[in-house]
Coordinates of C-alpha atoms in Angstrom, one line a residue:
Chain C
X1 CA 120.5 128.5 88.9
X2 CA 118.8 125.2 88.2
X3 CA 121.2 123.0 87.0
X4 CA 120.4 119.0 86.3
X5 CA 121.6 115.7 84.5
X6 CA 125.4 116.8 84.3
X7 CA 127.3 114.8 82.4
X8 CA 131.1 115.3 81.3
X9 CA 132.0 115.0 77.2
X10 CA 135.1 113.6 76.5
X11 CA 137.9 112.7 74.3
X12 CA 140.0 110.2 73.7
X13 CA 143.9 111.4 72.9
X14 CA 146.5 108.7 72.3
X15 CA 144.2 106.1 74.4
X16 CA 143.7 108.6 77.3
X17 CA 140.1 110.0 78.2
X18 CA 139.9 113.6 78.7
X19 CA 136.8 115.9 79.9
X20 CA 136.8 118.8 78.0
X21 CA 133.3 119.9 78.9
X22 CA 130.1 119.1 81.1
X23 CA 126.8 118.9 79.0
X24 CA 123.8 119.9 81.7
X25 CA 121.0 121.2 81.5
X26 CA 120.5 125.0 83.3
X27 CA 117.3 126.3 83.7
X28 CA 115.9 124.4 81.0
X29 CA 118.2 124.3 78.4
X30 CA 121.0 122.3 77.3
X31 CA 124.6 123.5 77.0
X32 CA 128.0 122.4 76.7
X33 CA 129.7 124.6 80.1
X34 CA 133.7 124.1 79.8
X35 CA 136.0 123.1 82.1
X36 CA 136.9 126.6 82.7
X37 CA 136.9 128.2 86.6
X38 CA 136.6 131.7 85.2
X39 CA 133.3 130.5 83.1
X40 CA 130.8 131.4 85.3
X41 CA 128.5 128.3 84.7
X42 CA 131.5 125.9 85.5
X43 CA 132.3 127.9 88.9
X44 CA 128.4 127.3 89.6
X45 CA 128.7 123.9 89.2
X46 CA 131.6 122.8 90.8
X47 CA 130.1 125.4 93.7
X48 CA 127.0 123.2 93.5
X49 CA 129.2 119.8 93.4
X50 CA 131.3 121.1 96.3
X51 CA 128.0 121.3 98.1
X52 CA 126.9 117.9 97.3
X53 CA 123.6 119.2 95.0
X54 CA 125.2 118.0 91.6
X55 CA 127.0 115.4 90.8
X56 CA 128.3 115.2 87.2
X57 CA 128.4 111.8 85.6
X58 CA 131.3 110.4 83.8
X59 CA 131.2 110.5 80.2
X60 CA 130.1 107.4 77.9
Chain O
X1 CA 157.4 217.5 96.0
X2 CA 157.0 215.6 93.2
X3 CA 157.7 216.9 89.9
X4 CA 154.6 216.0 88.3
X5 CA 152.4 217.4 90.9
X6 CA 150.5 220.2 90.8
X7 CA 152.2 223.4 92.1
X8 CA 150.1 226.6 93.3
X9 CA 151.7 228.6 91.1
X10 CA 149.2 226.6 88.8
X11 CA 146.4 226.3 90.7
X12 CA 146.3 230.4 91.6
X13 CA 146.5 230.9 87.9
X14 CA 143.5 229.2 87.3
X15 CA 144.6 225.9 85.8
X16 CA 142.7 223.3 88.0
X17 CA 142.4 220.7 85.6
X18 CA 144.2 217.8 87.5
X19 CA 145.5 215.3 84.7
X20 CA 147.3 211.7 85.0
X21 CA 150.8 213.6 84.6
X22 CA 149.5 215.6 87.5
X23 CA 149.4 213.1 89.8
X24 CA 152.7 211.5 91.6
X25 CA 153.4 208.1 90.7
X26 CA 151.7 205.7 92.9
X27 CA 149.6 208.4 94.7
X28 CA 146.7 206.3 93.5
X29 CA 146.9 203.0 95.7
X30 CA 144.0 200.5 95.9
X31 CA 143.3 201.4 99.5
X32 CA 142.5 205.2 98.1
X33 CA 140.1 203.4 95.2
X34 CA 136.3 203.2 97.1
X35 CA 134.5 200.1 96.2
X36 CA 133.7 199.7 92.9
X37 CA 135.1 202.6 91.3
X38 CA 136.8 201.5 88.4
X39 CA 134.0 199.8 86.2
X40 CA 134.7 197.9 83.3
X41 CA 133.5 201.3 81.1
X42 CA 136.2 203.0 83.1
X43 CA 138.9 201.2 81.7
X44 CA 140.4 202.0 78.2
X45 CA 140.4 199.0 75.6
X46 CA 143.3 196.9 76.0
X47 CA 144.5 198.8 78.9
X48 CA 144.6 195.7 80.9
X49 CA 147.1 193.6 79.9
X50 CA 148.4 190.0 81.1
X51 CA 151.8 191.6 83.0
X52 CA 149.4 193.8 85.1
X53 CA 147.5 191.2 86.9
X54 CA 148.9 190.0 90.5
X55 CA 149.2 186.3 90.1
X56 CA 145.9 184.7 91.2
X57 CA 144.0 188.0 91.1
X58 CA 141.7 186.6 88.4
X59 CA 139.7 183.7 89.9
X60 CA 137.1 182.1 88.4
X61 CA 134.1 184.2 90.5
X62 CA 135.8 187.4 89.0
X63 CA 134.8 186.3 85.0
X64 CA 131.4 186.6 83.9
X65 CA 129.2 184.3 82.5
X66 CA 130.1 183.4 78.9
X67 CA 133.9 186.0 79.6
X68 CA 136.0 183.6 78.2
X69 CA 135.3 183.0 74.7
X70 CA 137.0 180.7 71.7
X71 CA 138.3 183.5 70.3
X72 CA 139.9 185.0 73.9
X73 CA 141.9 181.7 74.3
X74 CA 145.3 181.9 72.9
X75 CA 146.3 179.2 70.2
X76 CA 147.6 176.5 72.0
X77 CA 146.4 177.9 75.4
X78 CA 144.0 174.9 76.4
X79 CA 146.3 171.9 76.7
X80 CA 145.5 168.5 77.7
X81 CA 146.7 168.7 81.0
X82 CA 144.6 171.2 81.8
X83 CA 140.8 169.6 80.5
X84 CA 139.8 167.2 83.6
X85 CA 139.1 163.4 83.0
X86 CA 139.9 161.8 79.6
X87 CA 138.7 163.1 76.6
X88 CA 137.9 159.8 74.7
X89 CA 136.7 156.9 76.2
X90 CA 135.5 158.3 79.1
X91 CA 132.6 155.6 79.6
X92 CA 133.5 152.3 81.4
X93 CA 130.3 150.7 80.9
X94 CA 129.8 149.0 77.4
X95 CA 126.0 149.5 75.9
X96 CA 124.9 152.5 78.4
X97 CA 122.4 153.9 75.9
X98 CA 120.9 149.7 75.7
X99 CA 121.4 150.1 72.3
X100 CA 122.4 146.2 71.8
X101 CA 120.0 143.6 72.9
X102 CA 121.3 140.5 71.3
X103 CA 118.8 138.1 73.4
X104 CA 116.2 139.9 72.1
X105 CA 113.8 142.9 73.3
X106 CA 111.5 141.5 76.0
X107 CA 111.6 138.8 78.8
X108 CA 108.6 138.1 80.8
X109 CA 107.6 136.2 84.2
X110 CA 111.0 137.4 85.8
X111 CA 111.5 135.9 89.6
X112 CA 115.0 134.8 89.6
X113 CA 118.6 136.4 89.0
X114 CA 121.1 137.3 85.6
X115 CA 117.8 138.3 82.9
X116 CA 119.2 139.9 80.3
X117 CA 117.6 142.2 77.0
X118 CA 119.9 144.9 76.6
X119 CA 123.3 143.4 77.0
X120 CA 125.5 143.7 79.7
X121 CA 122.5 144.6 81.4
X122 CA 120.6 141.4 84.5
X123 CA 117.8 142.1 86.4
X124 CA 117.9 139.7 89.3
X125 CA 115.3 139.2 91.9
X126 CA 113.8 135.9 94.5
X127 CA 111.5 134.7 96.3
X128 CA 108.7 137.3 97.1
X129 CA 110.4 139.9 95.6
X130 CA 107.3 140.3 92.5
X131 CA 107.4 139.0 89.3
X132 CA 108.9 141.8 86.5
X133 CA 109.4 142.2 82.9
X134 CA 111.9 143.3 81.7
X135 CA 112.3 145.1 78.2
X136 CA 114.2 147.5 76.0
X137 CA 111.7 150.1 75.6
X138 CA 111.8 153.9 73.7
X139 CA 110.7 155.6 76.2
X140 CA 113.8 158.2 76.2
X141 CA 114.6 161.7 77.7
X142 CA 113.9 163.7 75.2
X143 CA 116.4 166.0 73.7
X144 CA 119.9 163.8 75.2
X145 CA 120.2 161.5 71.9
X146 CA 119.0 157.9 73.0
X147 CA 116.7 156.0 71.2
X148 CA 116.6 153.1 73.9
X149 CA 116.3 152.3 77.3
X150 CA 116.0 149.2 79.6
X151 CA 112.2 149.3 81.3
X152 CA 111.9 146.8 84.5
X153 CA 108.2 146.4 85.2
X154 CA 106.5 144.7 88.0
X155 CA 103.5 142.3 86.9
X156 CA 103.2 141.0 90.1
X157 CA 103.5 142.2 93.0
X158 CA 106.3 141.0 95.9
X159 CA 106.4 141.4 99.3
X160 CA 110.0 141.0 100.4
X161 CA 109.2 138.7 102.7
X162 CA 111.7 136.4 102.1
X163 CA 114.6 138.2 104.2
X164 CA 117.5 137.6 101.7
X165 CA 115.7 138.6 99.0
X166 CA 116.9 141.4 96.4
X167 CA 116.2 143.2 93.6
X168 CA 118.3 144.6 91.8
X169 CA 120.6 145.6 88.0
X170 CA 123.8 145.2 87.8
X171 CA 125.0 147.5 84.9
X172 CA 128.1 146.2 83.0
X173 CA 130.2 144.7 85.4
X174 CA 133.8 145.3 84.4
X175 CA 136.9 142.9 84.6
X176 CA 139.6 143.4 87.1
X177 CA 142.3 144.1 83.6
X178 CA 139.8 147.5 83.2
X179 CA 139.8 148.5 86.7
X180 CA 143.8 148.8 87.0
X181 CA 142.9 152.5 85.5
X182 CA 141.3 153.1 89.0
X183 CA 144.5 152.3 91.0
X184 CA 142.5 150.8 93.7
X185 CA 144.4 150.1 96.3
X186 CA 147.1 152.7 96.8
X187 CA 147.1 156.1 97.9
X188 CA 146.1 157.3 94.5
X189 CA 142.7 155.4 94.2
X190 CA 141.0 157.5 91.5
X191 CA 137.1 158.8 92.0
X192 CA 134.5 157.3 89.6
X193 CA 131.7 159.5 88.9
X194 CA 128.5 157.7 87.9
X195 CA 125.6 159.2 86.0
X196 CA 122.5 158.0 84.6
X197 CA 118.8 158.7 83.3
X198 CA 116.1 157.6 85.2
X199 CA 112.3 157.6 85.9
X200 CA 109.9 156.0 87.6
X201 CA 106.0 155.8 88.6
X202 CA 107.6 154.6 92.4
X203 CA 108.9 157.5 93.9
X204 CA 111.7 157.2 96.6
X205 CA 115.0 156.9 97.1
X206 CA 117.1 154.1 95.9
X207 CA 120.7 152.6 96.5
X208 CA 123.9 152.8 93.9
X209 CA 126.8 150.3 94.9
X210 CA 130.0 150.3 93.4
X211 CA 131.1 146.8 94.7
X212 CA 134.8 145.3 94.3
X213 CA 134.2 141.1 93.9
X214 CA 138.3 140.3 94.2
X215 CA 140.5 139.6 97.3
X216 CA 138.9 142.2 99.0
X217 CA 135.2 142.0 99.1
X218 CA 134.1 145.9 99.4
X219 CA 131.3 148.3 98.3
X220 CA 130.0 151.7 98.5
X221 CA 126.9 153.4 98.8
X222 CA 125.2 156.0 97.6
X223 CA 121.7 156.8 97.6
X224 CA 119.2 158.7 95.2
X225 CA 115.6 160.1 95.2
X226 CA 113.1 160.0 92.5
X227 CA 111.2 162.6 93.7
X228 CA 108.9 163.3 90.8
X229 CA 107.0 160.1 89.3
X230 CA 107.1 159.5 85.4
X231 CA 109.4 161.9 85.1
X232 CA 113.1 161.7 83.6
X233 CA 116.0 162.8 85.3
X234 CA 119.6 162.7 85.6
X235 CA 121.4 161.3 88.5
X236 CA 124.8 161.8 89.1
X237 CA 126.8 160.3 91.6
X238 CA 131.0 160.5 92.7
X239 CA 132.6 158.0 94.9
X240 CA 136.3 157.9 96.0
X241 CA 138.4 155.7 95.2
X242 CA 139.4 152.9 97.3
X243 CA 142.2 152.7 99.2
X244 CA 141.7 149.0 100.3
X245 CA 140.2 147.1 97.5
X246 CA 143.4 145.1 95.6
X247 CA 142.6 142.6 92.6
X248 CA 144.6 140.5 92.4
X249 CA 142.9 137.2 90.5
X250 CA 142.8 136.9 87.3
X251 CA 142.9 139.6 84.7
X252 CA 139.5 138.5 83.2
X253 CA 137.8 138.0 86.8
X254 CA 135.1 140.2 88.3
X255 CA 136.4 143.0 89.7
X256 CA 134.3 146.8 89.8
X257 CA 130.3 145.9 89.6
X258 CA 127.7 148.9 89.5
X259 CA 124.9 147.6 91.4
X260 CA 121.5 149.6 91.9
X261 CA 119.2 148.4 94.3
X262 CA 115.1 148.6 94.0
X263 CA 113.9 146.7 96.9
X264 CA 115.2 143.9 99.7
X265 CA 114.1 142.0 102.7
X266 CA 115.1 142.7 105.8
X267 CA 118.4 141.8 105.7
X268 CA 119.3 144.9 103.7
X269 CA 117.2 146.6 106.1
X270 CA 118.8 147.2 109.0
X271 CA 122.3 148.0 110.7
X272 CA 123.5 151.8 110.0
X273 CA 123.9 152.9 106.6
X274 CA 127.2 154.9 106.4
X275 CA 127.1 156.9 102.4
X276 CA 130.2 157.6 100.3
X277 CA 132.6 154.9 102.8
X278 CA 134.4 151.9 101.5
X279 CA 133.9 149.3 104.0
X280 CA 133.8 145.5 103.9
X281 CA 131.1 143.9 102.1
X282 CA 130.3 142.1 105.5
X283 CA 129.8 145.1 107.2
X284 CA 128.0 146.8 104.7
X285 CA 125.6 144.5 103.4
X286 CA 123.1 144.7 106.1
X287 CA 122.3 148.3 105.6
X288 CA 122.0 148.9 102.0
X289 CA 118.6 149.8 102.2
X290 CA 118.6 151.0 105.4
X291 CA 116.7 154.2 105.7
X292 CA 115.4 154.4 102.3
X293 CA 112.5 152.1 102.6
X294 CA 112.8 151.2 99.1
X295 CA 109.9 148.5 98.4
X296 CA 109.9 148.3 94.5
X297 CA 108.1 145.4 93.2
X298 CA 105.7 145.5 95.6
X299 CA 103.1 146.7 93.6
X300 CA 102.0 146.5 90.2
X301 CA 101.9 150.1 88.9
X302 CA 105.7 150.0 89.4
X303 CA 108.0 150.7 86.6
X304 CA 111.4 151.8 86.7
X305 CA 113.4 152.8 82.9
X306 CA 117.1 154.0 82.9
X307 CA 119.3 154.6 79.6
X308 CA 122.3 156.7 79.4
X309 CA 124.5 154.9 82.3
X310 CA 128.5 156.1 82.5
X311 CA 130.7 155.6 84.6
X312 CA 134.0 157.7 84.1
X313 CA 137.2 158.5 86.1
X314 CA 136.8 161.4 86.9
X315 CA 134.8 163.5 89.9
X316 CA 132.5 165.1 87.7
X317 CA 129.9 164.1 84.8
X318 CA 130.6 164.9 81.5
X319 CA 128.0 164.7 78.9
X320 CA 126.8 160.8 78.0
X321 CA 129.6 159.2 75.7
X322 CA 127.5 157.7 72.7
X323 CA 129.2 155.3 70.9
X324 CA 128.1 153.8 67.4
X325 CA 126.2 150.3 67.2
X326 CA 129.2 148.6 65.9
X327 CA 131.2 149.6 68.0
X328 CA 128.8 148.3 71.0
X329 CA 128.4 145.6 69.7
X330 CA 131.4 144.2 69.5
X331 CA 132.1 145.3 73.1
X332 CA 129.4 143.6 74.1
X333 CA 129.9 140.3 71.7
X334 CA 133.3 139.7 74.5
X335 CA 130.5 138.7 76.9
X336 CA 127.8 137.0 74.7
X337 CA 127.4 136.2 70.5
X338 CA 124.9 134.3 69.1
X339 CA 123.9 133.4 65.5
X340 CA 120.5 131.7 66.4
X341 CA 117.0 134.1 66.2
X342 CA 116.6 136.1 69.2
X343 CA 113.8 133.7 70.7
X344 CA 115.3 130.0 69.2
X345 CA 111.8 128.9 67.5
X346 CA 111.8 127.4 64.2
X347 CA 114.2 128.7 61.8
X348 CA 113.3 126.5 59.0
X349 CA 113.9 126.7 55.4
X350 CA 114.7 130.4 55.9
X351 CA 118.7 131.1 56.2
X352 CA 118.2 133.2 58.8
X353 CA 120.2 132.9 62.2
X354 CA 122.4 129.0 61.8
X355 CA 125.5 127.8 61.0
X356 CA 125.7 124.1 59.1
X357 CA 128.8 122.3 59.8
X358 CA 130.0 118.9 58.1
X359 CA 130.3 115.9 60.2
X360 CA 131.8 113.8 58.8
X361 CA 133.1 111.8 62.0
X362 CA 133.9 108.2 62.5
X363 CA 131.0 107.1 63.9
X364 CA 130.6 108.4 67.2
X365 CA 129.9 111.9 69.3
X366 CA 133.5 111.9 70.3
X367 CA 134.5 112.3 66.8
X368 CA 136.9 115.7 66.2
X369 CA 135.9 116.0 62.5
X370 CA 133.4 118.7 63.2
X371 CA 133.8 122.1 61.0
X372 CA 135.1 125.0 63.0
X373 CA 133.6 128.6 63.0
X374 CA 135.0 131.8 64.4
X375 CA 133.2 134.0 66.9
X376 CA 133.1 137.5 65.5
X377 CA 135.0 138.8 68.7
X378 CA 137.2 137.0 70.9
X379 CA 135.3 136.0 74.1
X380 CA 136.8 137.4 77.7
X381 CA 136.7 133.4 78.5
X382 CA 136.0 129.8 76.7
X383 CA 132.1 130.4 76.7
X384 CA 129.2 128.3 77.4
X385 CA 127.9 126.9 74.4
X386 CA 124.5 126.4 73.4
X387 CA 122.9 124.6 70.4
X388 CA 119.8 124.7 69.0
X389 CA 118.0 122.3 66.4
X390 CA 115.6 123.9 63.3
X391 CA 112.7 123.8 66.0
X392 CA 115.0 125.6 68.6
X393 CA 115.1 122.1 70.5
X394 CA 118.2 122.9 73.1
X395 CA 121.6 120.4 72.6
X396 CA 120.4 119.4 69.1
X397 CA 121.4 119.8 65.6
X398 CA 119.5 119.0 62.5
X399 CA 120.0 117.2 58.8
X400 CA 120.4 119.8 56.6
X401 CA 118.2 118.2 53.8
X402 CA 116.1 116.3 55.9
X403 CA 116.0 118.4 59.2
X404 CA 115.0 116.3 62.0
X405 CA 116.5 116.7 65.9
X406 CA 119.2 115.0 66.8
X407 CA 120.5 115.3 70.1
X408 CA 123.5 113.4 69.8
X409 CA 125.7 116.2 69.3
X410 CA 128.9 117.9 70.5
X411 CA 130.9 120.7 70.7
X412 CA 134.1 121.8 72.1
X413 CA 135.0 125.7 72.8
X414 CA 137.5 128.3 72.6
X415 CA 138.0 132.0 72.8
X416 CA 137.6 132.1 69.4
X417 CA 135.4 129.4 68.0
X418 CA 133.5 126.5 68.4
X419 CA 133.9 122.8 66.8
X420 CA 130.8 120.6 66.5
X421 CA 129.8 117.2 64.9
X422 CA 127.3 115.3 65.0
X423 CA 126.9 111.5 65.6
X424 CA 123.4 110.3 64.0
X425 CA 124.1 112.4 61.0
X426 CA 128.0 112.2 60.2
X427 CA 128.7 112.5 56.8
X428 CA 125.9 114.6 56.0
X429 CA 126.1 118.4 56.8
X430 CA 124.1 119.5 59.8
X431 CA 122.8 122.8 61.2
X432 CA 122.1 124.5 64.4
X433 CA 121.4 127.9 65.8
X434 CA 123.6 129.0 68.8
X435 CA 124.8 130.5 71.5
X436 CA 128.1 131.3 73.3
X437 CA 127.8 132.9 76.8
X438 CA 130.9 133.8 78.8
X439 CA 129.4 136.9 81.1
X440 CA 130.8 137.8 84.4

């Protein structure tokens, strides 16, 4: 799985920032992977982050 | 003497007729009976009744074909207890007869892993292991009831040269919550019997796993020969249930994959293949293919189709369980949903295949104030989502009046929806095609 430019999307709740999702894009396309360890896109990436090939920016 | 018997008082006079009152009571023993004497013409109609037969003296080998009839079983004779497996439901696998294909019907240029046309359904392949299509054809046994299987054609031709290199479908991997039926684990591990229609134009023998992906990382193998090429025919195959495999993750985890092997490199190739044994995945690995030689993909003439996979608890095969489109469907919609054309081109001015959401945020992609829409079938987890603009650009939306792409877009997921807004066109309604992906 080809993943690339990983970004979180946040919100902001009473003043506090929170990730709710990683836009990247996977094998071409762009999606929106949650931050959800039985999605199997997000356990690929943070198996890809643990093993230093991704890094996901923080959100704008 | 007994008094029944024949005296010679009789017998001088003439009267020689011996008749049933004539003979003692149990003169007659079986031992005094020569080998099939008493034929079924010998024996008067209804003489042989239940309270006459030695318990267990009619087995199975003793009825003839077709003896027991409908109208020979007593009302209420055949209970539950006694039919093996389950009745309804038999079929773990959701969209056996590749009857949903909600990705659409065909993807080419294959050479990596999870490609999916029938649902619930990936072909997965690497380096050097050939180039395939794969495709939802109608090429069907004739005379079983399907109207579709899944074809997996090689366009160009692998090597396996690459050791760790596989090919293989996995068919409808099932979540640990459905495998607590199987009572893995215990002493009571029930058998799964697999079955399936297949043919091929490669001819060999190929490998079956059933392979547990929880605490305990475990398979088991079975093999099977296509012996005839381009011809269809049912394979059936029973494992045992496994006494050390526990799940014990979370209920909508991996837990029971069927896995069929086509080809590998050498590092399925070797080690000592041991058939029908749970062992570790560790130990196992290494010989999948071991012995079978299995190279498929390694030539272009190679096809393989299969339709009609079951997997039931039970340790036979009953007849394939067809279920109705809807209801597949929705079995499969769990795993994957989409309201978007199967191949995300341009949906333009036609309705067909998007959603249009207000946005009327504040002002930036952050903004809550997108619309909401419900999947059609709560997903197994919060999916992947995937939007597409009117030209099937990826992570857009478009203007509904004036289309356009905009990429500045958002969405936030659930089990059972989706929320999305656009920044560039808040206050105007956009639309997108898309996608929500949550498969094990």
């Amino acid at each position: 799985m080809n993943i690339e430019n990983a970004k979180y999307q946040a919100d902001t709740i009473d003043d506090e920032v929170i990730n709710f999702a990683v836009k990247a894009t996977i094998d071409g396309i762009i999606v929106f992977v949650p931050l959800e360890p039985s999605n199997s896109d997000y356990a690929e990436i943070l198996r890809q982050v643990e093993s230093g090939d991704l890094t996901i920016a923080e959100a704008d | 003497m007994a008094s029944n018997a024949k005296t010679i008082a009789e017998l001088l006079n003439g009267d020689v007729t011996v008749t049933a009152t004539d003979i003692a009571d149990d003169a007659v023993t079986s031992a005094k009976i020569a080998d099939d004497a008493v034929t079924s013409a010998k024996i008067a109609t209804g003489s042989v009744i239940a309270d006459g037969l030695g318990a267990g003296s009619v087995t199975a080998t003793k009825l003839g074909a077709s003896a027991v009839t409908n109208e020979k079983l007593g009302a209420g004779a055949v209970t539950v207890n006694k039919v093996s497996g389950n009745l309804g439901r038999r079929n773990m696998i959701i969209n056996g007869a590749m009857q949903v294909s909600q990705r659409g019907t065909s993807i080419t240029g294959i050479t990596s892993g999870n490609n999916r046309t029938a649902d619930r359904f990936s072909l997965s392949t690497g380096s050097n292991g050939g180039t395939y299509t794969l495709s939802t054809s109608t090429d069907v046994p004739s005379g079983e009831g399907f109207e579709k299987s899944l074809k997996i054609d090689c366009t160009t031709a692998g090597d396996y040269s690459t050791a760790g290199t596989s090919t293989m479908l996995r068919c409808s991997p099932f979540e640990i919550q459905d495998c607590a039926r199987l009572a893995y684990g215990t002493s009571g591990a029930k058998k799964l019997t697999v079955s399936f229609w297949t043919r091929a134009s490669y001819t060999g023998t190929f490998t079956a796993l059933l392979v547990t992906h929880d605490t305990a990382q475990r398979n088991i193998i079975k093999t099977f020969t296509i012996a005839s090429a381009n011809t269809w025919q049912k394979v059936v195959l029973t494992y045992d249930g496994d006494t050390g495999s526990t799940f014990t993750g979370s209920d909508i985890n991996l837990g029971l994959s069927l896995d069929i092997w086509l080809g590998g490199g050498s590092s399925y190739t070797g080690g000592s293949q041991t058939d029908g044994v749970w062992r570790a995945r560790s130990a196992h690995n290494t010989s999948i293919l071991e012995g079978n030689g299995t190279k498929f993909g390694t030539n272009t003439s190679h096809d393989f189709y299969i339709t009609g996979v079951q997997v039931e608890q039970n340790d036979t095969a009953t007849d394939f369980e067809h279920r109705t489109y809807a209801e597949e469907l929705s079995l499969c919609q769990r795993y994957f949903e989409k309201d978007n054309p199967a191949t995300p081109t341009s949906f333009g001015g036609s309705l067909r295949g998007f959603s249009y959401h207000p946005a009327n945020g504040s002002g930036n992609a952050q903004s809550r104030d997108g619309a909401f829409t419900s999947f059609a079938t709560t997903k197994r987890t919060t999916p992947t989502m995937t939007l597409y603009s009117y030209n099937g650009t990826s992570g857009a939306c478009s203007w509904i009046t004036g289309g356009g792409t905009d990429t500045n877009v958002w969405t936030r997921s659930g089990t059972s929806g989706f929320q999305t807004a656009s920044s560039t066109y808040r206050n105007f309604h956009v639309w997108f095609a898309w996608t929500a992906h949550c498969e094990l």
